Amino acid sequence: RETESERMLRLRCAPSAFSSSFRRVPVRFVAQEVEMSDFPGAVAPVTHSISFVKGNDPMPVFRVLGLDGHCLAPEFDPQWGKEKCVELYKHMVLLNEFDHIMYKAQRHGQISFYMTNYGEEATQIGSSEALDAEDMIYAQYREAGVLMHRGFSLQNMMAQLFATEHDLGKGRQ
């Protein structure tokens, strides 16, 4: 049976459909054990530091939290207290529940369309938390969590989705 390290070596040495025929990039061999992420269709090394990547090697996955929840990169730890973490979690749960309700409304023909945010809750809430209050946000589909976290009310979101007279966009999308 092939080990994870042997598999990575085989994948790195195999010809890629995306590799350039004009230049060859040397494969870097790592003597130490490397933590690997295994996503469907991709295997990539895990890193706890941010840096620019060159070449055709798989782009590393940046991870701040370990699988057990402890911080792997202390310089990126925001040092939030329990209250802040609970507030952020409540926004993520609210967004998920809002998605369930609005998706059902869309499937029943009550609203014209709705793009869910499943699996993106933490990305939206976390990125909006990192910004200052005066920072401009140009939101688009699948970013309802940013609006929620910034204080856009559920009533305003519903008015927009149902295109009512209370919609700030006057029923236009």
PDB file of C-alpha atoms in Angstrom:
ATOM      1  CA  ARG A   1       0.000   0.000   0.000  1.00  0.00           C
ATOM      2  CA  GLU A   2       1.287   3.450  -0.983  1.00  0.00           C
ATOM      3  CA  THR A   3       2.055   5.863   1.886  1.00  0.00           C
ATOM      4  CA  GLU A   4       0.944   9.494   1.804  1.00  0.00           C
ATOM      5  CA  SER A   5       4.540  10.648   1.209  1.00  0.00           C
ATOM      6  CA  GLU A   6       4.968   8.215  -1.688  1.00  0.00           C
ATOM      7  CA  ARG A   7       1.655   9.346  -3.139  1.00  0.00           C
ATOM      8  CA  MET A   8       2.689  13.008  -2.957  1.00  0.00           C
ATOM      9  CA  LEU A   9       6.020  12.212  -4.577  1.00  0.00           C
ATOM     10  CA  ARG A  10       4.254  10.326  -7.370  1.00  0.00           C
ATOM     11  CA  LEU A  11       1.773  13.183  -7.888  1.00  0.00           C
ATOM     12  CA  ARG A  12       4.561  15.769  -7.985  1.00  0.00           C
ATOM     13  CA  CYS A  13       6.598  13.802 -10.489  1.00  0.00           C
ATOM     14  CA  ALA A  14       3.673  12.913 -12.744  1.00  0.00           C
ATOM     15  CA  PRO A  15       3.178  15.061 -15.827  1.00  0.00           C
ATOM     16  CA  SER A  16       0.526  17.680 -15.239  1.00  0.00           C
ATOM     17  CA  ALA A  17      -2.051  18.907 -17.709  1.00  0.00           C
ATOM     18  CA  PHE A  18      -1.234  22.404 -16.481  1.00  0.00           C
ATOM     19  CA  SER A  19       2.562  22.212 -16.721  1.00  0.00           C
ATOM     20  CA  SER A  20       4.360  24.322 -19.265  1.00  0.00           C
ATOM     21  CA  SER A  21       6.221  22.602 -22.079  1.00  0.00           C
ATOM     22  CA  PHE A  22       8.567  25.589 -22.344  1.00  0.00           C
ATOM     23  CA  ARG A  23      10.290  25.267 -18.996  1.00  0.00           C
ATOM     24  CA  ARG A  24      10.860  22.679 -16.366  1.00  0.00           C
ATOM     25  CA  VAL A  25      10.563  23.454 -12.682  1.00  0.00           C
ATOM     26  CA  PRO A  26      12.689  21.251 -10.431  1.00  0.00           C
ATOM     27  CA  VAL A  27      10.764  19.217  -7.893  1.00  0.00           C
ATOM     28  CA  ARG A  28      11.672  20.038  -4.323  1.00  0.00           C
ATOM     29  CA  PHE A  29      12.076  17.003  -2.091  1.00  0.00           C
ATOM     30  CA  VAL A  30      11.378  17.431   1.610  1.00  0.00           C
ATOM     31  CA  ALA A  31      13.247  15.158   3.995  1.00  0.00           C
ATOM     32  CA  GLN A  32      10.976  15.850   6.975  1.00  0.00           C
ATOM     33  CA  GLU A  33       7.422  14.687   7.489  1.00  0.00           C
ATOM     34  CA  VAL A  34       4.999  17.200   5.947  1.00  0.00           C
ATOM     35  CA  GLU A  35       1.372  17.547   6.989  1.00  0.00           C
ATOM     36  CA  MET A  36      -0.824  17.183   3.914  1.00  0.00           C
ATOM     37  CA  SER A  37      -4.413  18.229   3.305  1.00  0.00           C
ATOM     38  CA  ASP A  38      -6.437  15.806   1.239  1.00  0.00           C
ATOM     39  CA  PHE A  39      -9.302  17.533  -0.542  1.00  0.00           C
ATOM     40  CA  PRO A  40     -11.377  15.879  -3.247  1.00  0.00           C
ATOM     41  CA  GLY A  41      -9.239  16.127  -6.376  1.00  0.00           C
ATOM     42  CA  ALA A  42      -6.254  17.747  -4.697  1.00  0.00           C
ATOM     43  CA  VAL A  43      -3.524  17.008  -2.196  1.00  0.00           C
ATOM     44  CA  ALA A  44      -1.465  19.914  -0.891  1.00  0.00           C
ATOM     45  CA  PRO A  45       0.972  20.612   1.931  1.00  0.00           C
ATOM     46  CA  VAL A  46      -0.255  22.539   4.978  1.00  0.00           C
ATOM     47  CA  THR A  47       1.582  25.669   6.110  1.00  0.00           C
ATOM     48  CA  HIS A  48       1.278  27.929   9.147  1.00  0.00           C
ATOM     49  CA  SER A  49       3.005  30.921   7.541  1.00  0.00           C
ATOM     50  CA  ILE A  50       2.083  33.143   4.608  1.00  0.00           C
ATOM     51  CA  SER A  51       4.467  33.491   1.673  1.00  0.00           C
ATOM     52  CA  PHE A  52       4.405  33.860  -2.106  1.00  0.00           C
ATOM     53  CA  VAL A  53       4.517  30.622  -4.068  1.00  0.00           C
ATOM     54  CA  LYS A  54       6.402  30.141  -7.322  1.00  0.00           C
ATOM     55  CA  GLY A  55       6.577  27.169  -9.628  1.00  0.00           C
ATOM     56  CA  ASN A  56       4.198  24.342 -10.341  1.00  0.00           C
ATOM     57  CA  ASP A  57       4.179  22.725  -6.919  1.00  0.00           C
ATOM     58  CA  PRO A  58       0.776  22.449  -5.239  1.00  0.00           C
ATOM     59  CA  MET A  59      -0.149  25.669  -3.434  1.00  0.00           C
ATOM     60  CA  PRO A  60       0.037  25.094   0.326  1.00  0.00           C
ATOM     61  CA  VAL A  61      -3.104  25.323   2.430  1.00  0.00           C
ATOM     62  CA  PHE A  62      -2.755  28.046   5.083  1.00  0.00           C
ATOM     63  CA  ARG A  63      -4.064  26.838   8.425  1.00  0.00           C
ATOM     64  CA  VAL A  64      -4.236  28.832  11.668  1.00  0.00           C
ATOM     65  CA  LEU A  65      -6.181  26.337  13.808  1.00  0.00           C
ATOM     66  CA  GLY A  66      -5.269  22.730  14.405  1.00  0.00           C
ATOM     67  CA  LEU A  67      -7.824  19.973  14.087  1.00  0.00           C
ATOM     68  CA  ASP A  68      -8.277  20.070  17.869  1.00  0.00           C
ATOM     69  CA  GLY A  69      -8.994  23.840  17.824  1.00  0.00           C
ATOM     70  CA  HIS A  70      -5.721  25.154  19.236  1.00  0.00           C
ATOM     71  CA  CYS A  71      -3.847  27.982  17.500  1.00  0.00           C
ATOM     72  CA  LEU A  72      -0.922  26.785  15.357  1.00  0.00           C
ATOM     73  CA  ALA A  73       0.257  30.270  14.367  1.00  0.00           C
ATOM     74  CA  PRO A  74       0.200  32.510  17.469  1.00  0.00           C
ATOM     75  CA  GLU A  75       0.988  35.632  15.432  1.00  0.00           C
ATOM     76  CA  PHE A  76      -2.423  35.262  13.734  1.00  0.00           C
ATOM     77  CA  ASP A  77      -4.395  34.666  16.949  1.00  0.00           C
ATOM     78  CA  PRO A  78      -6.788  37.628  17.400  1.00  0.00           C
ATOM     79  CA  GLN A  79      -6.990  36.980  21.161  1.00  0.00           C
ATOM     80  CA  TRP A  80     -10.796  37.177  21.234  1.00  0.00           C
ATOM     81  CA  GLY A  81     -12.624  36.463  24.449  1.00  0.00           C
ATOM     82  CA  LYS A  82     -15.465  33.997  24.844  1.00  0.00           C
ATOM     83  CA  GLU A  83     -18.105  36.720  24.306  1.00  0.00           C
ATOM     84  CA  LYS A  84     -16.700  37.719  20.908  1.00  0.00           C
ATOM     85  CA  CYS A  85     -16.428  34.079  19.790  1.00  0.00           C
ATOM     86  CA  VAL A  86     -20.035  33.406  20.825  1.00  0.00           C
ATOM     87  CA  GLU A  87     -21.191  36.542  18.947  1.00  0.00           C
ATOM     88  CA  LEU A  88     -19.415  35.424  15.766  1.00  0.00           C
ATOM     89  CA  TYR A  89     -20.786  31.899  16.115  1.00  0.00           C
ATOM     90  CA  LYS A  90     -24.341  33.236  16.533  1.00  0.00           C
ATOM     91  CA  HIS A  91     -23.974  35.197  13.289  1.00  0.00           C
ATOM     92  CA  MET A  92     -22.773  32.043  11.500  1.00  0.00           C
ATOM     93  CA  VAL A  93     -25.727  30.017  12.805  1.00  0.00           C
ATOM     94  CA  LEU A  94     -28.156  32.825  11.931  1.00  0.00           C
ATOM     95  CA  LEU A  95     -26.799  32.950   8.377  1.00  0.00           C
ATOM     96  CA  ASN A  96     -27.165  29.174   8.033  1.00  0.00           C
ATOM     97  CA  GLU A  97     -30.769  29.257   9.275  1.00  0.00           C
ATOM     98  CA  PHE A  98     -31.557  32.222   7.008  1.00  0.00           C
ATOM     99  CA  ASP A  99     -30.183  30.186   4.098  1.00  0.00           C
ATOM    100  CA  HIS A 100     -32.466  27.246   4.901  1.00  0.00           C
ATOM    101  CA  ILE A 101     -35.550  29.461   4.983  1.00  0.00           C
ATOM    102  CA  MET A 102     -34.705  31.510   1.886  1.00  0.00           C
ATOM    103  CA  TYR A 103     -33.663  28.461  -0.134  1.00  0.00           C
ATOM    104  CA  LYS A 104     -37.031  26.848   0.607  1.00  0.00           C
ATOM    105  CA  ALA A 105     -38.827  30.081  -0.338  1.00  0.00           C
ATOM    106  CA  GLN A 106     -36.949  30.153  -3.635  1.00  0.00           C
ATOM    107  CA  ARG A 107     -37.696  26.486  -4.359  1.00  0.00           C
ATOM    108  CA  HIS A 108     -41.408  27.132  -3.680  1.00  0.00           C
ATOM    109  CA  GLY A 109     -41.426  30.076  -6.102  1.00  0.00           C
ATOM    110  CA  GLN A 110     -41.957  32.757  -3.454  1.00  0.00           C
ATOM    111  CA  ILE A 111     -38.788  34.627  -4.438  1.00  0.00           C
ATOM    112  CA  SER A 112     -37.101  34.758  -7.823  1.00  0.00           C
ATOM    113  CA  PHE A 113     -33.709  33.435  -6.748  1.00  0.00           C
ATOM    114  CA  TYR A 114     -31.476  32.934  -3.750  1.00  0.00           C
ATOM    115  CA  MET A 115     -27.818  31.945  -3.580  1.00  0.00           C
ATOM    116  CA  THR A 116     -26.988  29.960  -0.433  1.00  0.00           C
ATOM    117  CA  ASN A 117     -23.894  30.506   1.672  1.00  0.00           C
ATOM    118  CA  TYR A 118     -23.487  26.930   2.904  1.00  0.00           C
ATOM    119  CA  GLY A 119     -19.932  26.251   4.019  1.00  0.00           C
ATOM    120  CA  GLU A 120     -18.909  29.906   3.678  1.00  0.00           C
ATOM    121  CA  GLU A 121     -20.282  31.222   6.973  1.00  0.00           C
ATOM    122  CA  ALA A 122     -16.963  31.499   8.819  1.00  0.00           C
ATOM    123  CA  THR A 123     -15.216  33.066   5.824  1.00  0.00           C
ATOM    124  CA  GLN A 124     -17.814  35.807   5.557  1.00  0.00           C
ATOM    125  CA  ILE A 125     -18.195  36.553   9.255  1.00  0.00           C
ATOM    126  CA  GLY A 126     -14.452  36.339   9.912  1.00  0.00           C
ATOM    127  CA  SER A 127     -13.443  38.566   7.018  1.00  0.00           C
ATOM    128  CA  SER A 128     -16.009  41.221   7.930  1.00  0.00           C
ATOM    129  CA  GLU A 129     -14.837  41.134  11.554  1.00  0.00           C
ATOM    130  CA  ALA A 130     -11.280  41.818  10.398  1.00  0.00           C
ATOM    131  CA  LEU A 131     -12.316  45.054   8.657  1.00  0.00           C
ATOM    132  CA  ASP A 132     -12.765  48.445  10.288  1.00  0.00           C
ATOM    133  CA  ALA A 133     -16.275  49.902  10.561  1.00  0.00           C
ATOM    134  CA  GLU A 134     -15.488  52.590   7.983  1.00  0.00           C
ATOM    135  CA  ASP A 135     -14.083  50.118   5.423  1.00  0.00           C
ATOM    136  CA  MET A 136     -16.203  49.890   2.282  1.00  0.00           C
ATOM    137  CA  ILE A 137     -17.614  46.499   1.320  1.00  0.00           C
ATOM    138  CA  TYR A 138     -18.738  45.702  -2.205  1.00  0.00           C
ATOM    139  CA  ALA A 139     -20.927  42.708  -1.470  1.00  0.00           C
ATOM    140  CA  GLN A 140     -22.188  40.312  -4.102  1.00  0.00           C
ATOM    141  CA  TYR A 141     -23.976  36.973  -4.185  1.00  0.00           C
ATOM    142  CA  ARG A 142     -23.194  34.601  -1.353  1.00  0.00           C
ATOM    143  CA  GLU A 143     -22.031  37.352   0.976  1.00  0.00           C
ATOM    144  CA  ALA A 144     -25.149  37.805   3.089  1.00  0.00           C
ATOM    145  CA  GLY A 145     -23.089  36.998   6.190  1.00  0.00           C
ATOM    146  CA  VAL A 146     -20.983  40.116   5.701  1.00  0.00           C
ATOM    147  CA  LEU A 147     -24.143  42.240   5.576  1.00  0.00           C
ATOM    148  CA  MET A 148     -25.608  40.507   8.633  1.00  0.00           C
ATOM    149  CA  HIS A 149     -22.416  40.944  10.608  1.00  0.00           C
ATOM    150  CA  ARG A 150     -22.283  44.621   9.641  1.00  0.00           C
ATOM    151  CA  GLY A 151     -25.780  45.159  11.073  1.00  0.00           C
ATOM    152  CA  PHE A 152     -27.960  44.927   7.958  1.00  0.00           C
ATOM    153  CA  SER A 153     -31.265  43.811   9.455  1.00  0.00           C
ATOM    154  CA  LEU A 154     -33.112  40.636   8.571  1.00  0.00           C
ATOM    155  CA  GLN A 155     -36.103  42.841   7.717  1.00  0.00           C
ATOM    156  CA  ASN A 156     -34.030  44.724   5.121  1.00  0.00           C
ATOM    157  CA  MET A 157     -32.692  41.462   3.691  1.00  0.00           C
ATOM    158  CA  MET A 158     -36.200  40.006   3.436  1.00  0.00           C
ATOM    159  CA  ALA A 159     -37.522  43.220   1.853  1.00  0.00           C
ATOM    160  CA  GLN A 160     -34.799  42.979  -0.798  1.00  0.00           C
ATOM    161  CA  LEU A 161     -35.366  39.284  -1.491  1.00  0.00           C
ATOM    162  CA  PHE A 162     -39.146  39.666  -1.734  1.00  0.00           C
ATOM    163  CA  ALA A 163     -38.798  42.990  -3.655  1.00  0.00           C
ATOM    164  CA  THR A 164     -41.158  44.892  -1.384  1.00  0.00           C
ATOM    165  CA  GLU A 165     -41.668  48.638  -1.072  1.00  0.00           C
ATOM    166  CA  HIS A 166     -39.407  48.579   2.004  1.00  0.00           C
ATOM    167  CA  ASP A 167     -36.434  47.377  -0.035  1.00  0.00           C
ATOM    168  CA  LEU A 168     -33.646  49.969  -0.045  1.00  0.00           C
ATOM    169  CA  GLY A 169     -33.187  49.202  -3.750  1.00  0.00           C
ATOM    170  CA  LYS A 170     -36.912  49.821  -4.375  1.00  0.00           C
ATOM    171  CA  GLY A 171     -37.508  46.250  -5.535  1.00  0.00           C
ATOM    172  CA  ARG A 172     -34.726  46.247  -8.154  1.00  0.00           C
ATOM    173  CA  GLN A 173     -31.905  43.745  -8.108  1.00  0.00           C
TER     174      GLN A 173
END
